[in-house]
Short mmCIF file of C-alpha atoms in Angstrom, two decimals:
data_model
loop_
_atom_site.label_atom_id
_atom_site.label_comp_id
_atom_site.label_asym_id
_atom_site.label_seq_id
_atom_site.Cartn_x
_atom_site.Cartn_y
_atom_site.Cartn_z
CA MET A 1 25.62 2.23 -50.45
CA ASN A 2 25.32 -0.45 -53.11
CA ALA A 3 27.32 0.00 -56.28
CA GLY A 4 24.25 -0.19 -58.49
CA LEU A 5 22.41 2.73 -56.90
CA ALA A 6 24.05 5.47 -58.90
CA ALA A 7 22.70 4.50 -62.33
CA PRO A 8 18.94 4.96 -61.72
CA ALA A 9 19.63 8.21 -59.85
CA ALA A 10 20.69 9.77 -63.16
CA LEU A 11 17.16 9.24 -64.51
CA ALA A 12 14.30 11.64 -63.95
CA PRO A 13 12.57 10.66 -60.66
CA VAL A 14 9.23 9.90 -62.28
CA SER A 15 10.92 7.91 -65.04
CA TRP A 16 12.78 5.46 -62.81
CA GLN A 17 9.82 5.12 -60.46
CA LEU A 18 7.58 4.11 -63.35
CA GLN A 19 10.16 1.59 -64.49
CA ALA A 20 10.39 0.24 -60.95
CA ALA A 21 6.61 -0.08 -60.87
CA GLU A 22 6.74 -2.11 -64.09
CA ASP A 23 9.30 -4.43 -62.49
CA LEU A 24 7.09 -4.97 -59.45
CA ARG A 25 4.04 -5.67 -61.59
CA MET A 26 6.00 -8.21 -63.60
CA LEU A 27 7.05 -9.98 -60.41
CA GLU A 28 3.49 -9.84 -59.12
CA ARG A 29 2.24 -11.62 -62.23
CA LEU A 30 4.82 -14.37 -61.82
CA HIS A 31 3.72 -14.97 -58.22
CA ALA A 32 0.01 -14.71 -58.99
CA ARG A 33 -0.49 -17.71 -61.24
CA GLU A 34 0.96 -21.06 -62.21
CA ILE A 35 3.84 -20.73 -64.66
CA GLY A 36 4.38 -23.30 -67.39
CA SER A 37 7.13 -23.97 -69.88
CA ALA A 38 5.47 -21.78 -72.52
CA VAL A 39 5.66 -18.74 -70.24
CA LEU A 40 9.26 -19.55 -69.33
CA GLY A 41 10.07 -19.49 -73.02
CA GLN A 42 8.43 -16.09 -73.37
CA LEU A 43 10.41 -14.77 -70.42
CA TRP A 44 13.66 -16.02 -71.92
CA GLN A 45 12.88 -14.48 -75.32
CA ALA A 46 12.03 -11.17 -73.62
CA GLY A 47 15.42 -11.14 -71.88
CA PHE A 48 14.05 -11.53 -68.36
CA PRO A 49 15.43 -10.69 -65.87
CA GLN A 50 18.11 -8.59 -67.59
CA GLY A 51 15.85 -5.59 -68.10
CA LEU A 52 14.80 -5.14 -64.48
CA ILE A 53 15.86 -1.75 -63.13
CA LEU A 54 15.41 -3.14 -59.62
CA LEU A 55 18.02 -5.84 -60.20
CA PRO A 56 21.18 -3.71 -60.51
CA ALA A 57 24.05 -5.17 -62.49
CA GLY A 58 26.61 -3.55 -60.21
CA GLN A 59 25.38 -5.36 -57.10
CA SER A 60 27.08 -8.73 -56.61
CA GLU A 61 24.11 -10.60 -55.12
CA ALA A 62 21.69 -9.17 -57.67
CA GLY A 63 24.13 -9.96 -60.48
CA ALA A 64 24.37 -13.54 -59.28
CA VAL A 65 20.62 -14.12 -59.17
CA ARG A 66 20.27 -12.38 -62.54
CA GLN A 67 22.79 -14.84 -64.01
CA ARG A 68 21.23 -17.86 -62.33
CA MET A 69 17.70 -17.02 -63.44
CA GLY A 70 18.85 -16.32 -66.99
CA ALA A 71 20.71 -19.62 -67.19
CA LEU A 72 17.76 -21.44 -65.66
CA LEU A 73 15.29 -20.03 -68.18
CA GLN A 74 17.64 -20.87 -71.02
CA ALA A 75 17.96 -24.45 -69.81
CA MET A 76 14.22 -24.87 -69.31
CA THR A 77 13.52 -23.43 -72.75
CA ALA A 78 15.90 -25.98 -74.23
CA VAL A 79 13.95 -28.91 -72.77
CA PRO A 80 12.69 -31.04 -75.70
CA GLU A 81 8.99 -31.14 -76.42
CA THR A 82 8.72 -34.64 -74.97
CA GLY A 83 10.00 -33.37 -71.63
CA ARG A 84 7.68 -30.36 -71.40
CA PRO A 85 4.75 -32.16 -69.71
CA ALA A 86 6.97 -33.35 -66.85
CA LEU A 87 8.47 -29.86 -66.46
CA ASP A 88 5.00 -28.32 -66.39
CA ASP A 89 3.88 -30.87 -63.80
CA ASP A 90 6.87 -30.06 -61.57
CA LEU A 91 6.24 -26.32 -61.80
CA ALA A 92 2.53 -26.76 -61.10
CA ALA A 93 3.18 -28.93 -58.06
CA ASP A 94 5.70 -26.46 -56.66
CA TYR A 95 3.40 -23.51 -57.25
CA ALA A 96 0.60 -25.30 -55.42
CA ALA A 97 2.89 -26.22 -52.51
CA ILE A 98 3.89 -22.58 -52.03
CA TYR A 99 0.77 -20.57 -52.86
CA LEU A 100 -2.21 -22.92 -52.54
CA THR A 101 -1.78 -25.91 -50.22
CA HIS A 102 1.09 -24.37 -48.19
CA SER A 103 2.71 -27.77 -47.85
CA HIS A 104 6.12 -26.09 -48.02
CA ARG A 105 5.14 -23.93 -45.02
CA ALA A 106 6.19 -20.90 -47.06
CA SER A 107 3.06 -18.79 -46.92
CA PRO A 108 2.78 -15.76 -49.24
CA HIS A 109 0.78 -13.94 -46.52
CA GLU A 110 2.32 -11.42 -44.13
CA SER A 111 0.09 -12.45 -41.22
CA VAL A 112 1.46 -15.99 -41.12
CA TRP A 113 4.99 -14.66 -40.63
CA LEU A 114 4.31 -11.80 -38.23
CA ASP A 115 1.37 -13.04 -36.14
CA ASP A 116 2.39 -14.72 -32.89
CA ASP A 117 0.25 -17.77 -33.72
CA GLN A 118 1.27 -17.81 -37.38
CA LEU A 119 -2.32 -17.62 -38.59
CA LEU A 120 -4.05 -16.06 -41.57
CA LEU A 121 -6.26 -12.97 -41.29
CA GLN A 122 -4.81 -11.72 -38.04
CA GLY A 123 -3.48 -8.36 -36.85
CA PRO A 124 -0.90 -7.91 -39.64
CA THR A 125 -3.65 -8.38 -42.24
CA PHE A 126 -5.65 -5.54 -40.72
CA ALA A 127 -2.58 -3.34 -40.46
CA VAL A 128 -2.03 -3.81 -44.20
CA ARG A 129 -5.71 -3.06 -44.82
CA ALA A 130 -5.42 0.13 -42.78
CA PHE A 131 -2.47 1.20 -44.95
CA TYR A 132 -4.47 0.60 -48.12
CA ARG A 133 -7.52 2.43 -46.83
CA HIS A 134 -5.41 5.38 -45.70
CA HIS A 135 -4.50 5.81 -49.34
CA GLY A 136 -8.03 5.31 -50.65
CA LEU A 137 -7.68 1.69 -51.75
CA ARG A 138 -9.28 -1.62 -50.89
CA VAL A 139 -8.91 -5.23 -52.00
CA ALA A 140 -12.13 -6.27 -53.71
CA ASN A 141 -11.50 -10.04 -53.65
CA TRP A 142 -9.95 -10.38 -50.18
CA ARG A 143 -11.69 -13.72 -49.61
CA ALA A 144 -9.77 -15.22 -52.52
CA MET A 145 -6.58 -13.23 -51.92
CA PRO A 146 -6.33 -11.44 -48.55
CA ASP A 147 -4.98 -7.92 -48.28
CA ASP A 148 -1.57 -9.11 -47.04
CA HIS A 149 -0.92 -11.56 -49.88
CA LEU A 150 2.42 -10.97 -51.57
CA CYS A 151 0.75 -10.09 -54.87
CA ASN A 152 -1.47 -7.44 -53.32
CA GLU A 153 1.48 -5.93 -51.48
CA LEU A 154 3.61 -5.78 -54.62
CA GLU A 155 0.74 -4.22 -56.52
CA PHE A 156 0.26 -1.57 -53.83
CA VAL A 157 3.89 -0.47 -53.97
CA ALA A 158 3.73 -0.37 -57.78
CA LEU A 159 0.56 1.70 -57.69
CA MET A 160 2.05 4.20 -55.24
CA LEU A 161 5.05 4.64 -57.53
CA GLU A 162 2.80 5.09 -60.57
CA GLN A 163 0.75 7.70 -58.72
CA GLN A 164 3.91 9.55 -57.69
CA ARG A 165 3.40 8.82 -54.02
CA PRO A 166 6.90 7.53 -53.22
CA GLU A 167 6.53 8.30 -49.49
CA ALA A 168 3.73 5.74 -49.28
CA ALA A 169 5.71 3.22 -51.32
CA LEU A 170 8.75 3.50 -49.05
CA GLY A 171 6.66 3.48 -45.90
CA PHE A 172 4.86 0.32 -46.96
CA LEU A 173 8.07 -1.42 -47.96
CA ARG A 174 9.61 -0.68 -44.57
CA GLN A 175 6.55 -1.19 -42.40
CA HIS A 176 5.22 -4.29 -44.13
CA LEU A 177 6.70 -6.00 -47.17
CA LEU A 178 10.34 -6.03 -46.12
CA GLN A 179 9.44 -7.13 -42.59
CA TRP A 180 8.44 -10.60 -43.77
CA LEU A 181 9.60 -11.07 -47.37
CA PRO A 182 13.12 -12.20 -46.31
CA LEU A 183 11.54 -14.94 -44.17
CA PHE A 184 9.36 -16.09 -47.06
CA THR A 185 12.33 -16.02 -49.41
CA GLN A 186 14.51 -18.10 -47.12
CA ARG A 187 11.80 -20.73 -46.66
CA VAL A 188 11.08 -20.97 -50.38
CA ALA A 189 14.80 -21.22 -51.15
CA GLU A 190 15.10 -24.06 -48.65
CA ARG A 191 12.02 -26.04 -49.61
CA ALA A 192 11.06 -25.33 -53.23
CA ASP A 193 11.31 -28.36 -55.50
CA THR A 194 12.06 -26.26 -58.57
CA ALA A 195 14.90 -23.81 -58.98
CA PHE A 196 12.56 -21.38 -60.74
CA TYR A 197 10.46 -20.58 -57.66
CA ALA A 198 13.51 -20.47 -55.41
CA GLU A 199 15.15 -17.91 -57.68
CA LEU A 200 11.91 -15.98 -58.16
CA ALA A 201 11.57 -15.49 -54.41
CA THR A 202 15.18 -14.33 -54.10
CA LEU A 203 14.82 -12.01 -57.06
CA THR A 204 11.66 -10.48 -55.59
CA GLN A 205 13.27 -9.79 -52.23
CA LEU A 206 16.30 -8.15 -53.84
CA ALA A 207 14.08 -6.02 -56.08
CA CYS A 208 11.98 -4.77 -53.16
CA ALA A 209 15.03 -4.02 -51.05
CA HIS A 210 16.67 -2.14 -53.92
CA CYS A 211 13.47 -0.18 -54.51
CA ALA A 212 13.56 0.96 -50.88
CA ASP A 213 17.25 1.85 -51.22
CA LEU A 214 16.58 3.96 -54.32
CA LEU A 215 13.72 5.81 -52.66
CA GLN A 216 15.83 6.52 -49.60
CA GLN A 217 18.72 7.68 -51.78
CA ALA A 218 16.32 10.05 -53.57
CA GLY A 219 15.55 11.69 -50.21
CA VAL A 220 12.04 10.28 -49.85
CA ASP A 221 10.56 10.39 -46.35
CA ALA A 222 8.70 7.20 -45.49
CA ALA A 223 5.01 7.65 -44.68
CA THR A 224 3.80 5.08 -42.16
CA VAL A 225 0.25 4.28 -41.08
CA PRO A 226 -0.72 3.18 -37.55
CA ALA A 227 -2.04 -0.36 -37.33
CA SER A 228 -5.82 -0.69 -37.33
CA PRO A 229 -7.33 -1.33 -33.87
CA VAL A 230 -9.73 -3.81 -35.46
CA THR A 231 -8.76 -7.40 -34.76
CA CYS A 232 -11.72 -9.32 -36.14
CA GLY A 233 -14.19 -9.07 -38.98
CA MET A 234 -13.32 -8.41 -42.58
CA SER A 235 -15.65 -5.58 -43.51
#
């Protein structure tokens, strides 16, 4: 057991799960769009990532990434106005390389990591879709952001926690998100050109893993969903 697990357990179950959902939605927003120096300043002023319940202070690795991200945001916020355009350009280029052009070969899609041919919109995508549909959900804009995109997967776990369906949240973390997120994180850490995105990936992995640990500690039974037999078509 990790040292930081005891603190959230003292909270009412619904209370900590809602806080965990807020953490995941925050991380989703940071992965979903290009981040500039203005947003970094807002994060620093808001005390990010100190307030994340899913980044326990008593866990050495989480404490280290918490310290590194805090120091990084402080340093970036201190960049003089004349240096902001270059900082914004670097962040934009790195975001594009990870999430848009995939030039870092660090895809934010589960299928690329778990499919034998490392392709988009393959079996893992449909397995994720089957999980969503089993719980009455669908991705409306899958052409722009497929079901197995990191942001959609984070949002699904958050939604399950908000709806007090922790079994689905834990099942999805185990069956999907945590199967490939460590691979994504390692690649981003190795190839990102900015420390911000490297630390963001690490922070996200630790938060998801800790969320699963907390749910397991609370006695939640993971609910899994069989993979969809459909292998083509995106109806």
